[in-house]
Coordinates of C-alpha atoms and ligand atoms in Angstrom, one line a residue:
Chain E
M108 CA 0.0 0.0 0.0
A109 CA 2.7 2.5 1.1
R110 CA 4.9 2.1 -2.0
P111 CA 2.4 3.0 -4.7
R112 CA 1.4 6.0 -2.6
K113 CA 5.0 7.3 -2.4
T114 CA 5.6 6.8 -6.1
L115 CA 2.5 8.7 -6.8
L116 CA 3.5 11.5 -4.6
L117 CA 7.0 11.6 -6.2
A118 CA 5.4 11.6 -9.6
S119 CA 3.0 14.4 -8.9
A120 CA 5.8 16.4 -7.2
L121 CA 7.9 16.1 -10.4
V122 CA 4.9 17.2 -12.5
Y123 CA 4.4 20.3 -10.4
L124 CA 8.1 21.1 -10.5
F125 CA 8.1 20.8 -14.2
L126 CA 5.0 23.0 -14.4
Y127 CA 6.1 25.7 -12.0
I128 CA 10.0 26.0 -12.1
P129 CA 10.0 28.2 -15.2
L130 CA 7.4 30.4 -13.6
A131 CA 9.4 30.5 -10.4
V132 CA 12.5 31.5 -12.3
V133 CA 10.6 34.5 -13.7
V134 CA 9.3 35.5 -10.3
V135 CA 12.6 35.2 -8.5
F136 CA 14.5 37.2 -11.2
S137 CA 11.9 39.9 -11.1
F138 CA 13.2 40.8 -7.6
N139 CA 16.9 40.4 -8.5
D140 CA 19.1 43.5 -8.2
S141 CA 20.9 42.9 -11.5
R142 CA 20.2 43.6 -15.1
L143 CA 21.3 40.0 -16.0
N144 CA 19.2 37.0 -15.4
A145 CA 22.2 35.0 -14.5
E146 CA 22.9 35.0 -10.7
W147 CA 21.1 36.2 -7.6
V148 CA 22.6 39.5 -6.4
G149 CA 20.1 40.9 -3.9
F150 CA 16.5 41.8 -3.4
T151 CA 14.9 44.9 -4.9
W152 CA 11.6 46.5 -5.9
K153 CA 13.3 48.6 -8.4
W154 CA 12.0 46.8 -11.5
Y155 CA 8.4 47.2 -10.3
D156 CA 9.0 50.9 -9.7
Q157 CA 10.4 51.2 -13.2
L158 CA 7.4 49.3 -14.5
F159 CA 4.9 51.6 -12.9
S160 CA 6.6 54.7 -14.2
N161 CA 6.8 53.3 -17.8
P162 CA 3.9 55.1 -19.6
Q163 CA 4.0 52.6 -22.5
M164 CA 3.7 49.7 -20.1
L165 CA 0.8 51.3 -18.2
Q166 CA -1.0 52.1 -21.4
A167 CA -0.7 48.4 -22.4
A168 CA -2.0 47.3 -19.0
R169 CA -5.0 49.6 -19.3
N170 CA -5.7 48.3 -22.9
S171 CA -5.5 44.7 -21.6
L172 CA -7.9 45.3 -18.8
I173 CA -10.4 47.2 -20.9
I174 CA -10.3 44.7 -23.6
A175 CA -10.6 41.7 -21.3
L176 CA -13.5 43.3 -19.4
A177 CA -15.3 44.2 -22.6
A178 CA -14.7 40.8 -24.1
A179 CA -15.9 39.0 -21.0
L180 CA -19.1 41.2 -20.7
L181 CA -19.9 40.8 -24.4
S182 CA -19.3 37.1 -24.5
G183 CA -21.2 36.7 -21.2
V184 CA -24.3 38.2 -22.8
L185 CA -24.0 36.5 -26.2
G186 CA -22.8 33.3 -24.8
C187 CA -25.7 33.2 -22.4
L188 CA -28.1 33.6 -25.3
A189 CA -26.2 31.0 -27.3
G190 CA -26.3 28.6 -24.5
I191 CA -30.0 28.9 -24.0
A192 CA -30.5 28.4 -27.8
L193 CA -28.2 25.3 -27.8
H194 CA -30.3 23.8 -25.0
R195 CA -33.6 24.5 -26.8
F196 CA -32.4 22.9 -30.1
R197 CA -30.7 20.0 -28.5
Q198 CA -28.4 19.4 -31.4
K199 CA -24.9 18.0 -30.7
W200 CA -23.3 19.3 -33.8
L201 CA -24.4 22.9 -33.0
S202 CA -22.7 22.7 -29.6
A203 CA -19.6 21.3 -31.4
L204 CA -19.7 24.2 -33.8
V205 CA -19.8 26.9 -31.1
L206 CA -16.5 25.5 -29.7
G207 CA -14.9 25.5 -33.2
P208 CA -13.0 28.7 -32.7
V209 CA -11.5 27.4 -29.4
A210 CA -10.2 24.2 -31.1
M211 CA -8.9 26.0 -34.2
P212 CA -5.2 27.0 -34.2
D213 CA -4.8 30.6 -32.9
I214 CA -2.8 31.6 -35.9
L215 CA -5.5 30.5 -38.2
I216 CA -8.1 32.5 -36.3
G217 CA -5.7 35.4 -36.2
V218 CA -5.2 35.5 -39.9
S219 CA -8.8 34.9 -40.8
L220 CA -10.0 37.7 -38.5
L221 CA -7.4 40.0 -39.9
L222 CA -8.7 39.2 -43.4
T223 CA -12.3 39.7 -42.3
F224 CA -11.6 43.0 -40.7
M225 CA -9.9 44.3 -43.8
L226 CA -12.7 43.0 -45.9
F227 CA -15.3 44.8 -44.0
N228 CA -13.2 47.9 -43.5
I229 CA -13.1 47.6 -39.7
G230 CA -10.1 49.6 -38.4
L231 CA -7.6 47.7 -36.3
G232 CA -7.6 48.8 -32.6
S233 CA -9.2 48.0 -29.3
I234 CA -12.6 47.3 -31.0
S235 CA -11.2 44.8 -33.4
I236 CA -9.3 43.0 -30.6
I237 CA -12.4 42.8 -28.5
L238 CA -14.4 41.4 -31.4
A239 CA -11.6 38.9 -32.0
H240 CA -11.5 37.8 -28.3
V241 CA -15.3 37.6 -28.1
S242 CA -15.3 35.2 -31.1
F243 CA -13.3 32.6 -29.2
C244 CA -14.7 33.3 -25.8
I245 CA -18.4 32.9 -26.6
G246 CA -18.1 29.1 -26.8
F247 CA -17.0 28.8 -23.1
V248 CA -19.9 30.8 -21.8
A249 CA -22.3 29.0 -24.1
L250 CA -21.2 25.6 -22.9
A251 CA -21.3 26.6 -19.2
V252 CA -24.8 28.0 -19.6
Q253 CA -25.9 25.0 -21.6
A254 CA -24.7 22.7 -18.8
R255 CA -26.7 24.7 -16.3
M256 CA -29.8 24.6 -18.6
S257 CA -29.7 20.9 -19.0
G258 CA -29.4 20.4 -15.2
M259 CA -32.5 22.6 -14.8
D260 CA -35.9 21.1 -14.4
D261 CA -38.1 22.2 -17.3
S262 CA -41.1 22.2 -15.0
L263 CA -39.7 25.2 -13.1
L264 CA -40.5 27.4 -16.0
E265 CA -43.9 25.9 -16.5
A266 CA -44.5 26.3 -12.8
A267 CA -43.6 30.0 -13.1
R268 CA -46.0 30.5 -16.0
D269 CA -48.6 28.5 -14.2
L270 CA -48.4 30.7 -11.1
G271 CA -49.0 33.9 -13.1
A272 CA -45.6 34.9 -14.6
S273 CA -45.4 36.2 -18.2
P274 CA -42.7 34.6 -20.4
W275 CA -40.4 37.5 -19.8
Q276 CA -41.0 37.4 -16.0
S277 CA -40.3 33.7 -15.8
F278 CA -37.1 34.3 -17.7
R279 CA -36.0 37.2 -15.5
L280 CA -37.1 35.7 -12.2
I281 CA -36.3 32.0 -12.7
T282 CA -34.1 31.2 -15.7
L283 CA -31.6 34.1 -15.3
P284 CA -30.8 33.6 -11.6
L285 CA -30.4 29.9 -12.1
L286 CA -28.1 30.4 -15.0
L287 CA -26.0 33.1 -13.3
P288 CA -23.3 30.9 -11.8
G289 CA -22.7 29.4 -15.3
V290 CA -22.6 32.8 -16.9
I291 CA -20.1 34.1 -14.3
A292 CA -17.9 31.1 -14.6
G293 CA -17.9 31.5 -18.4
M294 CA -17.1 35.2 -18.1
M295 CA -14.2 34.7 -15.9
M296 CA -12.8 32.1 -18.2
A297 CA -13.3 34.6 -21.0
F298 CA -11.5 37.3 -19.0
T299 CA -8.5 35.0 -18.4
L300 CA -8.3 33.9 -22.0
S301 CA -8.5 37.5 -23.2
I302 CA -5.9 38.9 -21.0
D303 CA -3.4 36.1 -21.8
D304 CA -4.0 36.0 -25.5
F305 CA -1.0 36.8 -27.8
V306 CA -1.4 35.3 -31.2
V307 CA -4.9 36.5 -32.1
T308 CA -4.2 39.9 -30.6
F309 CA -1.0 40.2 -32.5
F310 CA -2.9 39.9 -35.8
T311 CA -5.8 42.2 -34.8
A312 CA -4.1 44.9 -32.9
G313 CA -3.5 48.4 -34.4
V314 CA -1.3 51.3 -33.5
G315 CA -1.6 52.3 -29.8
S316 CA -3.8 49.3 -29.0
A317 CA -0.9 47.0 -27.8
T318 CA -1.9 44.8 -24.9
L319 CA 0.4 43.6 -22.2
P320 CA 1.5 40.3 -24.0
L321 CA 2.2 42.3 -27.1
E322 CA 4.2 44.9 -25.1
I323 CA 6.1 42.2 -23.3
Y324 CA 6.9 40.5 -26.7
S325 CA 8.2 43.8 -28.1
M326 CA 10.5 44.3 -25.1
V327 CA 11.8 40.7 -25.2
K328 CA 12.8 41.1 -28.8
I329 CA 15.7 43.2 -27.5
A330 CA 16.4 41.2 -24.3
V331 CA 14.6 39.6 -21.4
T332 CA 14.9 42.5 -19.0
P333 CA 14.0 42.3 -15.3
E334 CA 11.2 44.6 -16.1
V335 CA 9.7 41.9 -18.3
N336 CA 10.0 39.5 -15.4
A337 CA 8.2 42.0 -13.2
V338 CA 5.2 42.5 -15.5
S339 CA 5.1 38.7 -16.1
T340 CA 4.9 38.1 -12.4
L341 CA 2.0 40.5 -12.0
L342 CA 0.2 38.9 -15.0
M343 CA 0.8 35.5 -13.4
L344 CA -0.6 36.7 -10.1
L345 CA -3.8 38.1 -11.7
T346 CA -4.3 34.8 -13.7
L347 CA -3.8 32.7 -10.5
V348 CA -6.3 34.8 -8.6
L349 CA -8.8 34.4 -11.4
I350 CA -8.3 30.6 -11.7
T351 CA -8.7 30.2 -8.0
V352 CA -12.0 32.1 -8.0
L353 CA -13.1 30.2 -11.1
S354 CA -12.4 26.8 -9.5
R355 CA -14.6 27.8 -6.7
F356 CA -17.4 28.5 -9.2
S357 CA -17.2 25.8 -11.7
P358 CA -18.1 22.6 -9.8
Q359 CA -21.2 24.5 -8.6
S360 CA -21.9 25.7 -12.0
L361 CA -22.1 22.1 -13.2
R362 CA -24.1 20.9 -10.4
S363 CA -27.8 21.2 -10.9
Chain N
M160 CA -67.7 24.3 -13.3
L161 CA -65.0 22.7 -15.5
E162 CA -66.3 21.2 -18.7
I163 CA -64.2 19.3 -21.2
I164 CA -66.0 19.0 -24.5
D165 CA -65.0 16.6 -27.3
V166 CA -61.3 17.2 -26.7
S167 CA -58.9 15.3 -29.0
R168 CA -55.2 15.6 -29.2
R169 CA -53.0 13.9 -31.7
Y170 CA -49.2 13.5 -31.6
G171 CA -48.2 12.7 -35.1
E172 CA -50.0 9.3 -35.8
Y173 CA -50.8 8.8 -32.2
L174 CA -54.1 9.9 -30.6
A175 CA -53.3 10.8 -27.1
L176 CA -56.9 12.1 -26.4
R177 CA -59.9 10.9 -28.2
D178 CA -63.2 12.8 -27.9
V179 CA -62.8 13.4 -24.1
N180 CA -66.0 14.7 -22.5
L181 CA -66.3 15.3 -18.8
R182 CA -67.7 17.7 -16.3
V183 CA -66.2 18.6 -12.9
H184 CA -68.5 20.1 -10.3
A185 CA -67.5 22.9 -8.0
G186 CA -65.9 21.8 -4.8
E187 CA -65.3 18.3 -6.1
F188 CA -62.3 16.0 -5.7
F189 CA -62.2 14.7 -9.2
T190 CA -59.6 12.0 -10.3
L191 CA -58.3 11.1 -13.7
L192 CA -57.2 7.4 -13.3
G193 CA -55.6 5.2 -15.9
P194 CA -52.6 3.2 -16.9
S195 CA -49.3 4.8 -17.9
G196 CA -49.6 6.5 -21.3
C197 CA -53.4 6.8 -21.4
G198 CA -53.3 10.6 -21.7
K199 CA -53.9 11.8 -18.2
T200 CA -51.1 14.3 -18.2
T201 CA -51.9 15.5 -21.7
L202 CA -55.5 16.3 -20.5
L203 CA -54.2 18.0 -17.4
R204 CA -51.7 20.0 -19.4
S205 CA -54.4 21.1 -21.7
I206 CA -56.4 22.4 -18.8
A207 CA -53.4 24.3 -17.4
G208 CA -52.5 25.7 -20.9
F209 CA -49.2 23.9 -21.6
D210 CA -50.8 21.7 -24.3
H211 CA -53.4 22.6 -26.9
P212 CA -56.1 20.3 -28.0
D213 CA -56.5 19.8 -31.7
S214 CA -60.3 20.0 -31.4
G215 CA -62.9 20.5 -28.7
D216 CA -63.2 23.1 -26.0
I217 CA -62.4 23.5 -22.3
L218 CA -64.7 25.7 -20.4
L219 CA -64.3 27.1 -16.9
D220 CA -67.5 28.6 -15.4
G221 CA -68.9 28.6 -18.9
K222 CA -66.0 30.5 -20.5
S223 CA -63.5 28.9 -22.8
L224 CA -59.9 28.7 -21.5
L225 CA -58.3 27.8 -24.9
H226 CA -57.3 31.3 -26.0
L227 CA -55.7 32.1 -22.7
P228 CA -51.9 31.6 -21.9
P229 CA -51.2 29.5 -18.8
E230 CA -50.5 32.7 -16.6
K231 CA -54.0 34.0 -17.4
R232 CA -55.9 30.9 -16.4
P233 CA -57.3 30.8 -12.8
V234 CA -55.9 27.3 -12.5
H235 CA -52.8 26.3 -10.6
T236 CA -50.8 23.0 -10.9
V237 CA -48.9 20.9 -8.4
F238 CA -46.2 19.3 -10.5
Q239 CA -45.0 15.7 -10.0
S240 CA -41.4 17.0 -9.5
Y241 CA -42.8 19.7 -7.1
A242 CA -41.0 22.3 -9.3
L243 CA -40.0 24.5 -6.3
F244 CA -37.7 27.3 -7.2
P245 CA -34.3 26.3 -5.8
H246 CA -33.0 29.9 -5.6
M247 CA -35.8 31.0 -3.4
T248 CA -36.7 30.4 0.2
V249 CA -39.9 28.5 1.0
A250 CA -41.6 31.9 1.8
D251 CA -40.5 33.4 -1.5
N252 CA -41.7 30.3 -3.4
I253 CA -45.1 30.7 -1.8
A254 CA -45.1 34.5 -2.3
F255 CA -44.4 34.0 -6.0
P256 CA -47.9 33.8 -7.3
L257 CA -49.1 36.6 -5.0
R258 CA -46.2 38.8 -6.3
M259 CA -47.2 38.0 -9.8
A260 CA -50.7 39.1 -8.9
K261 CA -49.3 42.4 -7.6
L262 CA -50.7 42.1 -4.0
D263 CA -49.2 44.5 -1.5
K264 CA -46.4 43.4 0.8
T265 CA -48.3 43.1 4.0
E266 CA -51.1 41.1 2.4
I267 CA -48.5 38.8 0.9
A268 CA -46.7 38.2 4.2
R269 CA -50.1 37.5 5.9
R270 CA -51.2 35.0 3.2
V271 CA -47.9 33.2 3.2
E272 CA -48.0 32.8 7.0
E273 CA -51.5 31.6 6.8
V274 CA -51.0 29.0 4.2
L275 CA -47.8 27.7 5.9
E276 CA -50.0 27.1 9.0
D277 CA -52.5 25.3 6.8
V278 CA -49.8 22.8 5.6
R279 CA -48.4 22.7 9.1
L280 CA -44.9 23.9 8.3
P281 CA -44.9 27.5 9.9
D282 CA -41.2 27.2 11.0
K283 CA -39.8 26.4 7.5
A284 CA -40.4 29.8 5.9
R285 CA -36.7 30.8 5.8
H286 CA -35.4 27.4 4.6
Y287 CA -34.5 26.6 1.0
P288 CA -36.4 23.7 -0.8
Q289 CA -33.2 21.6 -0.9
A290 CA -33.2 21.5 2.9
L291 CA -36.7 19.9 3.1
S292 CA -37.8 16.3 3.1
G293 CA -39.8 15.0 0.2
G294 CA -43.1 15.1 2.1
Q295 CA -42.3 18.8 3.2
R296 CA -41.5 19.8 -0.4
Q297 CA -44.8 18.3 -1.4
R298 CA -46.7 20.3 1.1
I299 CA -44.9 23.5 0.0
A300 CA -45.7 22.8 -3.5
I301 CA -49.4 22.4 -2.6
A302 CA -49.2 25.6 -0.4
R303 CA -47.7 27.6 -3.3
A304 CA -50.4 26.4 -5.7
L305 CA -53.2 27.2 -3.2
V306 CA -52.1 30.5 -1.8
N307 CA -53.6 32.6 -4.6
R308 CA -56.9 30.7 -4.2
P309 CA -57.2 29.3 -7.8
R310 CA -60.6 28.3 -9.1
L311 CA -59.2 24.9 -9.8
L312 CA -56.1 23.0 -8.5
L313 CA -54.5 20.4 -10.8
L314 CA -52.4 17.8 -9.3
D315 CA -50.3 15.4 -11.5
E316 CA -49.3 12.3 -9.5
P317 CA -48.2 14.5 -6.6
L318 CA -47.5 11.6 -4.2
S319 CA -45.8 9.2 -6.5
A320 CA -42.3 10.1 -5.3
L321 CA -43.1 9.4 -1.6
D322 CA -42.8 6.2 0.2
A323 CA -45.9 4.1 1.0
K324 CA -46.3 5.3 4.7
L325 CA -45.8 9.0 3.9
R326 CA -48.1 8.6 0.9
E327 CA -50.9 7.3 3.1
Q328 CA -50.4 10.2 5.6
M329 CA -50.4 12.7 2.7
Q330 CA -53.5 11.3 1.3
I331 CA -55.4 11.9 4.5
E332 CA -53.9 15.5 4.6
L333 CA -55.1 16.1 1.0
I334 CA -58.6 14.9 1.7
N335 CA -58.8 17.2 4.8
L336 CA -57.2 20.2 3.0
Q337 CA -59.6 19.9 0.1
K338 CA -62.5 19.7 2.5
D339 CA -61.4 22.7 4.5
I340 CA -60.6 25.2 1.7
G341 CA -63.3 23.9 -0.7
I342 CA -61.2 24.4 -3.9
T343 CA -62.0 22.0 -6.7
F344 CA -59.3 19.4 -7.3
V345 CA -58.5 17.6 -10.5
Y346 CA -56.1 14.8 -9.5
V347 CA -54.1 12.5 -11.7
T348 CA -52.9 9.1 -10.7
H349 CA -52.3 5.6 -12.0
D350 CA -52.8 4.2 -8.5
Q351 CA -56.3 2.8 -8.4
G352 CA -56.1 2.5 -4.6
E353 CA -55.2 6.2 -4.2
A354 CA -58.1 7.2 -6.6
L355 CA -60.6 5.1 -4.6
A356 CA -59.4 6.5 -1.3
L357 CA -59.3 10.2 -2.3
S358 CA -62.0 11.0 -4.8
H359 CA -65.6 12.0 -4.9
R360 CA -65.7 10.9 -8.5
I361 CA -63.2 9.1 -10.8
A362 CA -62.8 9.1 -14.6
V363 CA -61.1 6.0 -15.7
M364 CA -59.1 6.5 -18.9
N365 CA -57.9 4.0 -21.4
Q366 CA -55.8 4.8 -24.5
G367 CA -56.9 8.4 -24.7
E368 CA -60.6 7.6 -24.1
I369 CA -62.8 7.9 -21.0
S370 CA -63.9 4.4 -20.0
Q371 CA -66.2 5.3 -17.2
I372 CA -66.9 8.2 -14.8
D373 CA -68.5 7.3 -11.5
E374 CA -68.2 7.4 -7.7
P375 CA -65.5 5.0 -6.2
A376 CA -67.9 2.4 -4.8
Q377 CA -70.0 2.4 -7.9
L378 CA -66.8 2.0 -10.0
Y379 CA -65.6 -0.9 -7.9
N380 CA -68.9 -2.7 -7.6
C381 CA -70.4 -2.0 -11.0
P382 CA -67.6 -1.6 -13.5
G383 CA -69.0 -0.6 -16.9
N384 CA -66.6 -2.8 -18.9
R385 CA -63.9 -5.4 -18.7
F386 CA -61.2 -2.7 -18.7
V387 CA -62.5 -1.0 -15.7
A388 CA -63.2 -4.2 -13.9
D389 CA -59.7 -5.4 -14.5
F390 CA -58.0 -2.1 -13.8
I391 CA -59.7 -1.4 -10.5
G392 CA -58.9 -3.9 -7.7
Q393 CA -58.7 -7.6 -8.2
C394 CA -61.4 -9.2 -10.3
N395 CA -62.4 -12.5 -11.7
I396 CA -63.7 -12.1 -15.3
L397 CA -65.7 -15.2 -16.4
D398 CA -66.6 -15.2 -20.2
G399 CA -70.0 -16.5 -21.3
T400 CA -72.9 -16.1 -23.7
V401 CA -76.3 -14.6 -23.0
I402 CA -79.1 -17.2 -23.2
E403 CA -82.1 -15.1 -22.3
S404 CA -82.6 -11.7 -20.8
H405 CA -85.5 -11.1 -18.4
S406 CA -86.5 -7.9 -16.6
D407 CA -85.1 -9.0 -13.2
R408 CA -82.5 -11.6 -14.2
V409 CA -80.5 -12.9 -17.1
D410 CA -79.6 -16.5 -17.9
V411 CA -76.0 -16.9 -19.0
E412 CA -74.0 -19.9 -20.3
L413 CA -70.5 -19.3 -18.6
D414 CA -67.7 -21.0 -20.5
G415 CA -66.8 -24.2 -18.8
L416 CA -69.2 -23.6 -15.9
G417 CA -72.6 -24.2 -17.5
R418 CA -75.8 -22.3 -17.3
I419 CA -76.5 -19.9 -14.4
S420 CA -79.1 -17.3 -13.6
L421 CA -77.9 -13.9 -12.5
S422 CA -80.0 -11.1 -10.8
A423 CA -79.0 -7.4 -10.5
H424 CA -76.5 -5.2 -12.3
I425 CA -77.6 -6.2 -15.8
P426 CA -76.6 -3.9 -18.7
A427 CA -79.4 -2.6 -20.8
N428 CA -80.4 -4.3 -24.1
L429 CA -78.6 -7.6 -23.8
H430 CA -79.4 -9.8 -26.7
S431 CA -79.7 -13.5 -26.7
G432 CA -76.5 -15.0 -28.1
E433 CA -74.4 -12.0 -27.2
R434 CA -71.0 -12.6 -25.7
C435 CA -70.6 -11.1 -22.2
A436 CA -68.6 -11.5 -19.0
L437 CA -69.3 -11.8 -15.4
T438 CA -67.0 -9.7 -13.3
L439 CA -66.7 -10.9 -9.7
R440 CA -64.6 -9.6 -6.9
P441 CA -62.7 -12.2 -4.9
E442 CA -64.0 -11.0 -1.6
K443 CA -67.6 -11.7 -2.8
I444 CA -66.8 -15.4 -3.2
R445 CA -67.3 -17.8 -0.2
L446 CA -64.8 -20.6 0.1
A447 CA -64.8 -23.7 2.4
K448 CA -64.2 -27.4 2.6
Q449 CA -68.0 -27.8 2.4
L450 CA -70.7 -25.2 2.1
E451 CA -74.4 -25.7 3.0
A452 CA -76.7 -25.3 0.0
N453 CA -78.5 -22.0 -0.3
D454 CA -81.0 -21.1 -3.1
A455 CA -79.9 -17.5 -3.4
E456 CA -76.3 -18.7 -4.2
L457 CA -74.5 -20.2 -7.1
H458 CA -72.6 -23.3 -6.0
F459 CA -69.4 -24.8 -7.5
R460 CA -66.9 -27.5 -6.5
G461 CA -63.2 -27.1 -7.5
Q462 CA -59.5 -27.8 -6.7
V463 CA -57.1 -25.4 -5.2
H464 CA -54.5 -24.7 -7.8
D465 CA -52.3 -22.1 -6.1
T466 CA -52.2 -20.0 -3.0
L467 CA -50.7 -16.5 -2.4
Y468 CA -50.0 -15.5 1.2
M469 CA -50.6 -11.7 1.6
G470 CA -50.3 -11.4 5.3
D471 CA -53.8 -10.3 6.2
V472 CA -55.4 -12.5 3.7
T473 CA -54.5 -15.5 1.6
I474 CA -55.6 -15.7 -2.0
Y475 CA -56.7 -19.1 -3.3
I476 CA -56.8 -19.8 -7.0
V477 CA -59.4 -22.5 -7.5
E478 CA -59.8 -24.4 -10.7
L479 CA -63.4 -25.1 -11.4
G480 CA -62.8 -27.4 -14.3
E481 CA -61.9 -27.1 -18.0
G482 CA -59.3 -24.4 -17.3
V483 CA -61.7 -21.9 -15.6
K484 CA -59.9 -20.4 -12.6
V485 CA -61.4 -18.2 -9.9
E486 CA -59.6 -16.2 -7.3
A487 CA -61.1 -16.2 -3.8
L488 CA -59.7 -15.0 -0.6
L489 CA -60.0 -15.7 3.1
A490 CA -58.9 -13.5 6.0
N491 CA -56.1 -15.1 8.0
S492 CA -58.0 -14.5 11.3
A493 CA -56.9 -17.8 12.9
P494 CA -53.4 -17.5 14.4
G495 CA -50.3 -19.3 13.1
R496 CA -51.2 -20.7 9.7
A497 CA -50.4 -19.1 6.4
R498 CA -53.2 -21.0 4.6
L499 CA -56.3 -23.1 5.3
F500 CA -56.0 -25.2 2.1
D501 CA -53.1 -26.6 0.1
P502 CA -52.8 -26.9 -3.6
G503 CA -54.7 -30.0 -4.7
D504 CA -57.4 -29.8 -2.0
T505 CA -61.0 -30.1 -3.1
V506 CA -63.0 -27.1 -2.0
E507 CA -66.5 -25.6 -2.5
I508 CA -67.1 -22.1 -3.5
A509 CA -70.3 -20.1 -3.8
W510 CA -71.4 -16.6 -4.6
H511 CA -74.6 -14.8 -4.4
A512 CA -76.6 -14.6 -7.6
D513 CA -76.4 -10.8 -7.5
A514 CA -72.8 -10.5 -6.3
G515 CA -71.2 -10.1 -9.7
H516 CA -71.7 -7.6 -12.4
L517 CA -72.3 -8.5 -16.0
V518 CA -70.5 -6.5 -18.7
R519 CA -70.3 -6.7 -22.4
Ligands
LIG162 N1 -44.9 15.9 -26.7 C1 -45.3 14.6 -27.0 N2 -44.9 14.2 -28.2 C2 -45.3 12.9 -28.7 N3 -46.1 12.1 -27.9 C3 -46.4 12.5 -26.7 C4 -46.1 13.8 -26.2 N4 -46.5 13.9 -24.9 C5 -47.2 12.7 -24.7 N5 -47.2 11.9 -25.8 C6 -47.7 10.6 -25.9 O1 -49.1 10.7 -25.6 C7 -49.5 9.6 -24.7 C8 -50.1 10.1 -23.4 O2 -49.2 10.7 -22.7 P1 -49.4 11.2 -21.2 O3 -48.2 11.9 -20.7 O4 -50.7 12.1 -21.2 O5 -49.7 9.9 -20.5 P2 -50.1 9.7 -18.9 O6 -51.4 9.1 -18.9 O7 -49.9 10.9 -18.1 O8 -49.1 8.5 -18.5 P3 -48.1 8.4 -17.2 O9 -49.0 7.7 -16.2 O10 -47.0 7.6 -17.6 O11 -47.6 9.8 -16.8 C9 -48.2 8.8 -24.5 O12 -48.3 7.6 -25.3 C10 -47.1 9.6 -24.9 O13 -46.1 8.9 -25.4
LIG163 MG1 -48.4 11.5 -16.6

């Protein structure tokens, strides 16, 4: 009994090390008092100070947040409607289709969106990035909502109508509150995906609309500076917080 | 007060309801009884407004309901799954129909409290439905459907999810509740025992049609046809041919049993030579080793074929010759023994000439 347990522990420890060592390196060097990512010299906040006084970096952070929020909200609303529709039509292939953009290679989506925006004369900037992000985020919200819907007893809506609620009242008072956990889980997923996205954003961004990942990439082209480490650390922290909150939400969102 | 007139409903090729006609009186406990798939739920949903008949009309107090959406019908439903809103407390669930009717806050609070008293759960107002037992949820569902005082309460197998003990208790509560508040109930069940115990009148349905509408005792003692006889309670059905019909009795040749003369419960216009069947409840049959002769009774000798021990009674399946078998039962009032006769024993059975009921 004891041996397989130990092996299992060792194996999972190795997996976690493999996953987190690269991240740990970034975090550690973001506090290193040296321009070179070679050896530990001493602790400093200096790179964070520099980061927060770098206007370009702050602009990118602001862009990222606005885009992620907008993408999450938009895909929350659209995905919610899509999820309800998916539940109503009960067609497997429709659900598969809504996840298509998620499964597609990012580079393909990026290129095709760029072409589409050019075709329809949509200028590249924050708006085009938001639209692009929404296109691959809707699927997550839709699926989370659909899961909630299929866990929901159809007679609840009939009961509401029976007791005097109009179709709109029964949607607002019964359907919506019951779907909310699914919508929120989907929106947080959308926010995480949006703030982390590089490839699709790269193709759909215009002048002045660079997001954090794009800004980091342009800095790294010269060298991996401690500043990059610092901003990466912050981004990582934000993602971790979101993932933690999300994991609180999703088991409940799947339960009926 | 409720009239169903020539209602039919077709699902593709399948006729779920076929020319259903019935009339429910004000204050009545009316039950739709029938086997699974006979169309009870379809009929109930048509009354509530969730399903629409292809033809016919449904009138409440003389006015057609058909053009009204469910929320506009003064009819509330207790769903089989209870359908309590999981994100609302018990009090909010019960207040829901009152809020939809735009009653003012103090009136809502008063009515909620009152109905919670009626269903004897005054301390559960702040609980969520998930925290209640099955029987409690059932009562809340009923309270919610009753609180806005509908003209008609529809109940679709409301007790089927409860265990036998609790079901019996809830049956008694339902009867009392209905009597106290005086609201008309239309109750759906496939459990004939429940229907007999609860109802003022019962409509027995079979394959989308109404087979018979009657009071429980009438239904049990005078089934109008084989289906009703067979569906309600245990019943012996003995096939035969009409020999001659008189005003007070009918002579019948029962297959394998010979010619007998029956009095009472004779369907109208029986013709000589017509096929018919005698329906006979097991408890109407006397059974003993030897029975004294009695002119008012029909007398047979047979062999015990099988016995079924049921606890309070034992059922004896007696073969009367040529493959005709009759079920009779004896109460196990003597202590100790599971049965008085064993398979193979010769016994005598007898029943009163007017004990059975002749059907076509
Ligand atoms: N939406 C539907 N589409 C097709 N057929 C249906 C539909 N609803 C009901 N039916 C059919 O109509 C018939 C009657 O159904 P209904 O639900 O009224 O039966 P029921 O008497 O309530 O049975 P149970 O006791 O099983 O609830 C069934 O054969 C059913 O398959
Ligand atoms: Mg049913």
